[in-house]
PDB file of C-alpha atoms in Angstrom:
ATOM      1  CA  MET A 232      -8.829  -4.692 -25.998  1.00  0.00           C
ATOM      2  CA  ARG A 233      -5.726  -6.217 -24.427  1.00  0.00           C
ATOM      3  CA  GLU A 234      -5.178  -5.400 -20.766  1.00  0.00           C
ATOM      4  CA  LYS A 235      -1.977  -3.542 -19.954  1.00  0.00           C
ATOM      5  CA  GLU A 236       0.636  -4.729 -17.509  1.00  0.00           C
ATOM      6  CA  CYS A 237       0.631  -2.731 -14.282  1.00  0.00           C
ATOM      7  CA  ASN A 238       3.600  -2.781 -11.926  1.00  0.00           C
ATOM      8  CA  ILE A 239       2.539  -2.337  -8.321  1.00  0.00           C
ATOM      9  CA  LEU A 240       4.686  -1.642  -5.287  1.00  0.00           C
ATOM     10  CA  ALA A 241       3.119  -3.406  -2.284  1.00  0.00           C
ATOM     11  CA  ILE A 242       3.889  -2.224   1.239  1.00  0.00           C
ATOM     12  CA  SER A 243       2.834  -3.719   4.552  1.00  0.00           C
ATOM     13  CA  GLY A 244       2.712  -1.224   7.397  1.00  0.00           C
ATOM     14  CA  SER A 245       3.735  -3.899   9.886  1.00  0.00           C
ATOM     15  CA  LEU A 246       7.262  -5.026  10.708  1.00  0.00           C
ATOM     16  CA  ARG A 247       6.066  -8.075  12.654  1.00  0.00           C
ATOM     17  CA  ARG A 248       7.214 -11.334  11.075  1.00  0.00           C
ATOM     18  CA  SER A 249       3.867 -13.064  11.688  1.00  0.00           C
ATOM     19  CA  SER A 250       1.760 -10.006  10.844  1.00  0.00           C
ATOM     20  CA  SER A 251      -1.765 -10.683   9.641  1.00  0.00           C
ATOM     21  CA  ASN A 252      -1.390  -7.637   7.365  1.00  0.00           C
ATOM     22  CA  LYS A 253       1.683  -9.143   5.691  1.00  0.00           C
ATOM     23  CA  ALA A 254      -0.222 -12.390   5.227  1.00  0.00           C
ATOM     24  CA  LEU A 255      -3.222 -10.486   3.884  1.00  0.00           C
ATOM     25  CA  MET A 256      -1.024  -8.562   1.442  1.00  0.00           C
ATOM     26  CA  LYS A 257       0.497 -11.806   0.129  1.00  0.00           C
ATOM     27  CA  ALA A 258      -2.969 -13.365  -0.178  1.00  0.00           C
ATOM     28  CA  ALA A 259      -4.212 -10.295  -2.037  1.00  0.00           C
ATOM     29  CA  ILE A 260      -1.337 -10.500  -4.502  1.00  0.00           C
ATOM     30  CA  LEU A 261      -2.379 -14.065  -5.332  1.00  0.00           C
ATOM     31  CA  LEU A 262      -5.938 -12.854  -6.014  1.00  0.00           C
ATOM     32  CA  ALA A 263      -4.881  -9.978  -8.288  1.00  0.00           C
ATOM     33  CA  PRO A 264      -5.690  -9.788 -11.993  1.00  0.00           C
ATOM     34  CA  ILE A 265      -3.121 -11.574 -14.122  1.00  0.00           C
ATOM     35  CA  HIS A 266      -1.794  -8.336 -15.626  1.00  0.00           C
ATOM     36  CA  MET A 267      -0.655  -6.962 -12.262  1.00  0.00           C
ATOM     37  CA  ASN A 268       2.993  -7.492 -11.341  1.00  0.00           C
ATOM     38  CA  PHE A 269       3.938  -6.902  -7.717  1.00  0.00           C
ATOM     39  CA  THR A 270       7.146  -5.899  -6.012  1.00  0.00           C
ATOM     40  CA  VAL A 271       6.914  -6.234  -2.247  1.00  0.00           C
ATOM     41  CA  TYR A 272       8.815  -3.507  -0.438  1.00  0.00           C
ATOM     42  CA  GLU A 273      10.291  -5.098   2.663  1.00  0.00           C
ATOM     43  CA  GLU A 274      12.761  -2.423   3.721  1.00  0.00           C
ATOM     44  CA  LEU A 275      10.555  -0.083   5.766  1.00  0.00           C
ATOM     45  CA  ASN A 276      12.746  -0.780   8.769  1.00  0.00           C
ATOM     46  CA  SER A 277      15.865   0.377   6.880  1.00  0.00           C
ATOM     47  CA  LEU A 278      14.547   3.896   6.254  1.00  0.00           C
ATOM     48  CA  PRO A 279      16.083   6.422   8.650  1.00  0.00           C
ATOM     49  CA  HIS A 280      13.854   8.669  10.718  1.00  0.00           C
ATOM     50  CA  PHE A 281      12.630  11.474   8.501  1.00  0.00           C
ATOM     51  CA  ASN A 282      14.839  14.537   8.810  1.00  0.00           C
ATOM     52  CA  PRO A 283      14.271  17.531   6.513  1.00  0.00           C
ATOM     53  CA  ASP A 284      17.997  18.293   6.637  1.00  0.00           C
ATOM     54  CA  LEU A 285      18.656  14.938   4.921  1.00  0.00           C
ATOM     55  CA  ASP A 286      15.782  15.308   2.448  1.00  0.00           C
ATOM     56  CA  VAL A 287      17.969  16.150  -0.526  1.00  0.00           C
ATOM     57  CA  GLU A 288      18.557  14.503  -3.886  1.00  0.00           C
ATOM     58  CA  GLU A 289      21.657  12.694  -2.648  1.00  0.00           C
ATOM     59  CA  GLY A 290      19.942  11.756   0.630  1.00  0.00           C
ATOM     60  CA  PRO A 291      20.258   8.429   2.416  1.00  0.00           C
ATOM     61  CA  ILE A 292      20.743   5.364   0.167  1.00  0.00           C
ATOM     62  CA  ALA A 293      17.691   3.598   1.636  1.00  0.00           C
ATOM     63  CA  VAL A 294      15.538   6.625   0.804  1.00  0.00           C
ATOM     64  CA  GLN A 295      16.928   6.826  -2.738  1.00  0.00           C
ATOM     65  CA  ASP A 296      16.092   3.123  -3.185  1.00  0.00           C
ATOM     66  CA  PHE A 297      12.549   3.589  -1.836  1.00  0.00           C
ATOM     67  CA  ARG A 298      11.905   6.592  -4.066  1.00  0.00           C
ATOM     68  CA  GLY A 299      13.268   4.707  -7.077  1.00  0.00           C
ATOM     69  CA  LYS A 300      10.901   1.801  -6.462  1.00  0.00           C
ATOM     70  CA  LEU A 301       7.978   4.201  -6.178  1.00  0.00           C
ATOM     71  CA  ARG A 302       8.965   5.944  -9.439  1.00  0.00           C
ATOM     72  CA  ALA A 303       9.208   2.590 -11.244  1.00  0.00           C
ATOM     73  CA  ALA A 304       5.765   1.473 -10.083  1.00  0.00           C
ATOM     74  CA  ASP A 305       2.527   2.232 -11.898  1.00  0.00           C
ATOM     75  CA  GLY A 306       0.627   2.036  -8.624  1.00  0.00           C
ATOM     76  CA  LEU A 307       0.828   1.414  -4.911  1.00  0.00           C
ATOM     77  CA  LEU A 308      -0.885  -1.101  -2.621  1.00  0.00           C
ATOM     78  CA  ILE A 309      -0.685  -0.463   1.121  1.00  0.00           C
ATOM     79  CA  CYS A 310      -1.899  -3.059   3.583  1.00  0.00           C
ATOM     80  CA  THR A 311      -1.567  -1.894   7.168  1.00  0.00           C
ATOM     81  CA  PRO A 312      -2.703  -2.412  10.711  1.00  0.00           C
ATOM     82  CA  GLU A 313      -3.711   0.398  13.008  1.00  0.00           C
ATOM     83  CA  TYR A 314      -1.413   1.285  15.917  1.00  0.00           C
ATOM     84  CA  GLY A 315      -2.510   3.655  18.652  1.00  0.00           C
ATOM     85  CA  ASN A 316      -5.504   4.896  16.629  1.00  0.00           C
ATOM     86  CA  GLY A 317      -3.363   5.793  13.626  1.00  0.00           C
ATOM     87  CA  VAL A 318      -0.864   4.732  10.998  1.00  0.00           C
ATOM     88  CA  PRO A 319       2.098   2.699  12.235  1.00  0.00           C
ATOM     89  CA  GLY A 320       5.060   5.043  12.707  1.00  0.00           C
ATOM     90  CA  VAL A 321       7.290   3.150  10.290  1.00  0.00           C
ATOM     91  CA  LEU A 322       4.747   3.573   7.453  1.00  0.00           C
ATOM     92  CA  LYS A 323       4.177   7.252   8.243  1.00  0.00           C
ATOM     93  CA  ASN A 324       7.954   7.728   8.256  1.00  0.00           C
ATOM     94  CA  ALA A 325       8.196   6.209   4.759  1.00  0.00           C
ATOM     95  CA  LEU A 326       5.476   8.507   3.454  1.00  0.00           C
ATOM     96  CA  ASP A 327       7.156  11.522   5.061  1.00  0.00           C
ATOM     97  CA  TRP A 328      10.219  10.797   2.905  1.00  0.00           C
ATOM     98  CA  VAL A 329       8.187  11.309  -0.290  1.00  0.00           C
ATOM     99  CA  VAL A 330       6.213  14.421   0.661  1.00  0.00           C
ATOM    100  CA  SER A 331       8.631  16.779  -1.069  1.00  0.00           C
ATOM    101  CA  SER A 332       9.863  14.501  -3.845  1.00  0.00           C
ATOM    102  CA  ALA A 333       6.527  13.828  -5.586  1.00  0.00           C
ATOM    103  CA  GLU A 334       6.920  10.121  -6.380  1.00  0.00           C
ATOM    104  CA  LEU A 335       3.293   9.554  -5.423  1.00  0.00           C
ATOM    105  CA  MET A 336       1.864  12.602  -7.187  1.00  0.00           C
ATOM    106  CA  ASN A 337      -1.063  11.380  -9.339  1.00  0.00           C
ATOM    107  CA  LYS A 338       0.005   7.753  -8.788  1.00  0.00           C
ATOM    108  CA  PRO A 339      -2.873   5.309  -8.277  1.00  0.00           C
ATOM    109  CA  ALA A 340      -2.971   3.856  -4.782  1.00  0.00           C
ATOM    110  CA  ALA A 341      -5.136   1.335  -2.962  1.00  0.00           C
ATOM    111  CA  ILE A 342      -5.332   0.969   0.797  1.00  0.00           C
ATOM    112  CA  ILE A 343      -6.357  -1.978   2.935  1.00  0.00           C
ATOM    113  CA  THR A 344      -6.492  -1.627   6.700  1.00  0.00           C
ATOM    114  CA  ALA A 345      -7.040  -4.812   8.662  1.00  0.00           C
ATOM    115  CA  SER A 346      -7.490  -5.109  12.379  1.00  0.00           C
ATOM    116  CA  PRO A 347      -8.688  -7.544  15.005  1.00  0.00           C
ATOM    117  CA  SER A 348     -11.032  -4.771  16.163  1.00  0.00           C
ATOM    118  CA  PRO A 349     -14.608  -4.453  14.897  1.00  0.00           C
ATOM    119  CA  ARG A 350     -13.735  -1.087  13.278  1.00  0.00           C
ATOM    120  CA  GLY A 351     -11.213  -2.559  10.855  1.00  0.00           C
ATOM    121  CA  GLY A 352      -8.515   0.071  11.300  1.00  0.00           C
ATOM    122  CA  ASP A 353     -10.737   3.052  10.554  1.00  0.00           C
ATOM    123  CA  LYS A 354      -8.376   5.557  12.216  1.00  0.00           C
ATOM    124  CA  ALA A 355      -5.400   4.252  10.224  1.00  0.00           C
ATOM    125  CA  MET A 356      -7.468   4.522   7.040  1.00  0.00           C
ATOM    126  CA  GLU A 357      -8.494   8.080   7.881  1.00  0.00           C
ATOM    127  CA  SER A 358      -4.911   9.081   8.640  1.00  0.00           C
ATOM    128  CA  LEU A 359      -3.520   7.423   5.494  1.00  0.00           C
ATOM    129  CA  LEU A 360      -6.098   9.107   3.310  1.00  0.00           C
ATOM    130  CA  LEU A 361      -5.178  12.499   4.762  1.00  0.00           C
ATOM    131  CA  THR A 362      -1.491  11.924   4.028  1.00  0.00           C
ATOM    132  CA  LEU A 363      -1.980  10.425   0.564  1.00  0.00           C
ATOM    133  CA  ASN A 364      -4.402  13.173  -0.452  1.00  0.00           C
ATOM    134  CA  MET A 365      -1.958  15.833   0.739  1.00  0.00           C
ATOM    135  CA  ILE A 366       0.790  14.385  -1.463  1.00  0.00           C
ATOM    136  CA  HIS A 367      -1.673  13.999  -4.368  1.00  0.00           C
ATOM    137  CA  ALA A 368      -1.673  10.212  -4.658  1.00  0.00           C
ATOM    138  CA  GLU A 369      -4.780   9.060  -6.501  1.00  0.00           C
ATOM    139  CA  VAL A 370      -6.968   6.963  -4.210  1.00  0.00           C
ATOM    140  CA  SER A 371     -10.087   6.344  -6.283  1.00  0.00           C
ATOM    141  CA  GLU A 372     -13.498   5.452  -4.977  1.00  0.00           C
ATOM    142  CA  GLY A 373     -13.456   1.691  -4.513  1.00  0.00           C
ATOM    143  CA  ALA A 374      -9.709   1.607  -3.801  1.00  0.00           C
ATOM    144  CA  THR A 375     -10.034   1.455  -0.006  1.00  0.00           C
ATOM    145  CA  LEU A 376     -11.014  -1.458   2.181  1.00  0.00           C
ATOM    146  CA  MET A 377     -11.286  -1.832   5.945  1.00  0.00           C
ATOM    147  CA  ILE A 378     -11.311  -5.407   7.238  1.00  0.00           C
ATOM    148  CA  PRO A 379     -12.491  -5.936  10.827  1.00  0.00           C
ATOM    149  CA  HIS A 380     -11.809  -9.109  12.820  1.00  0.00           C
ATOM    150  CA  ILE A 381      -8.926 -10.057  10.505  1.00  0.00           C
ATOM    151  CA  GLY A 382      -7.958 -13.034  12.665  1.00  0.00           C
ATOM    152  CA  LEU A 383     -11.260 -14.693  11.769  1.00  0.00           C
ATOM    153  CA  LYS A 384     -10.750 -14.180   8.032  1.00  0.00           C
ATOM    154  CA  LEU A 385      -7.302 -15.727   7.478  1.00  0.00           C
ATOM    155  CA  ASN A 386      -6.275 -19.313   8.104  1.00  0.00           C
ATOM    156  CA  ALA A 387      -2.929 -20.470   9.536  1.00  0.00           C
ATOM    157  CA  GLN A 388      -1.448 -20.508   6.008  1.00  0.00           C
ATOM    158  CA  GLY A 389      -2.381 -16.844   5.487  1.00  0.00           C
ATOM    159  CA  GLU A 390      -5.168 -17.564   3.002  1.00  0.00           C
ATOM    160  CA  ILE A 391      -8.347 -15.523   3.026  1.00  0.00           C
ATOM    161  CA  THR A 392     -11.113 -17.857   4.184  1.00  0.00           C
ATOM    162  CA  ASP A 393     -13.985 -15.365   4.274  1.00  0.00           C
ATOM    163  CA  GLU A 394     -15.655 -15.209   0.846  1.00  0.00           C
ATOM    164  CA  ASP A 395     -16.953 -11.639   1.272  1.00  0.00           C
ATOM    165  CA  THR A 396     -13.458 -10.444   2.196  1.00  0.00           C
ATOM    166  CA  LYS A 397     -11.951 -12.293  -0.755  1.00  0.00           C
ATOM    167  CA  GLN A 398     -14.438 -10.670  -3.148  1.00  0.00           C
ATOM    168  CA  ALA A 399     -13.849  -7.218  -1.634  1.00  0.00           C
ATOM    169  CA  VAL A 400     -10.067  -7.601  -2.031  1.00  0.00           C
ATOM    170  CA  GLN A 401     -10.489  -8.711  -5.645  1.00  0.00           C
ATOM    171  CA  ALA A 402     -12.749  -5.732  -6.382  1.00  0.00           C
ATOM    172  CA  LEU A 403     -10.195  -3.333  -4.839  1.00  0.00           C
ATOM    173  CA  LEU A 404      -7.399  -4.824  -6.968  1.00  0.00           C
ATOM    174  CA  ARG A 405      -9.496  -4.626 -10.135  1.00  0.00           C
ATOM    175  CA  LYS A 406     -10.124  -0.950  -9.349  1.00  0.00           C
ATOM    176  CA  LEU A 407      -6.392  -0.345  -8.837  1.00  0.00           C
ATOM    177  CA  HIS A 408      -5.614  -2.124 -12.122  1.00  0.00           C
ATOM    178  CA  THR A 409      -8.241  -0.098 -14.017  1.00  0.00           C
ATOM    179  CA  THR A 410      -6.940   3.171 -12.575  1.00  0.00           C
ATOM    180  CA  CYS A 411      -3.359   2.238 -13.527  1.00  0.00           C
ATOM    181  CA  GLU A 412      -4.465   1.398 -17.065  1.00  0.00           C
ATOM    182  CA  GLU A 413      -6.262   4.719 -17.369  1.00  0.00           C
ATOM    183  CA  LYS A 414      -3.107   6.568 -16.249  1.00  0.00           C
ATOM    184  CA  GLN A 415      -1.005   4.661 -18.775  1.00  0.00           C
ATOM    185  CA  ALA A 416      -3.410   5.641 -21.572  1.00  0.00           C
ATOM    186  CA  LEU A 417      -2.905   9.360 -20.898  1.00  0.00           C
TER     187      LEU A 417
END
């Protein structure tokens, strides 16, 4: 059986230029199955603060663009750090913009949290799962990964140097691809 193409929107929860999570996301994309096509969403900083009064069909242009990219994607990959024991505000803000518009309803999603801490961003993962479950995104078993001590697992070029981490990322991406294929078959 021929594998189906899956279009994935990839989002880093960090705005920092030299973010280890951005580097990890780019490294993950290079490890993905050949039938996964990625669009990296780099406009988190352009989304206005969520305001229910602006949450209308003709809302802000940046929000319309974000929602359109989510609609066009077969799945979502989020790679994020943990800030203040939770999801970075800019990522939470982006998700708040799609609570009422349903772009993520039943859409396959995979989450990677990576942190220099030994807990690997567990609070960010917990918070993201609460939000994604509330908006009915499909985060399957095997589609989450917490990576502790991220600074020890990437080299200066942003490549994953830890073999266990590399294998875990590949397994997560295979799971995301399989879930996207299953959705397409429905």
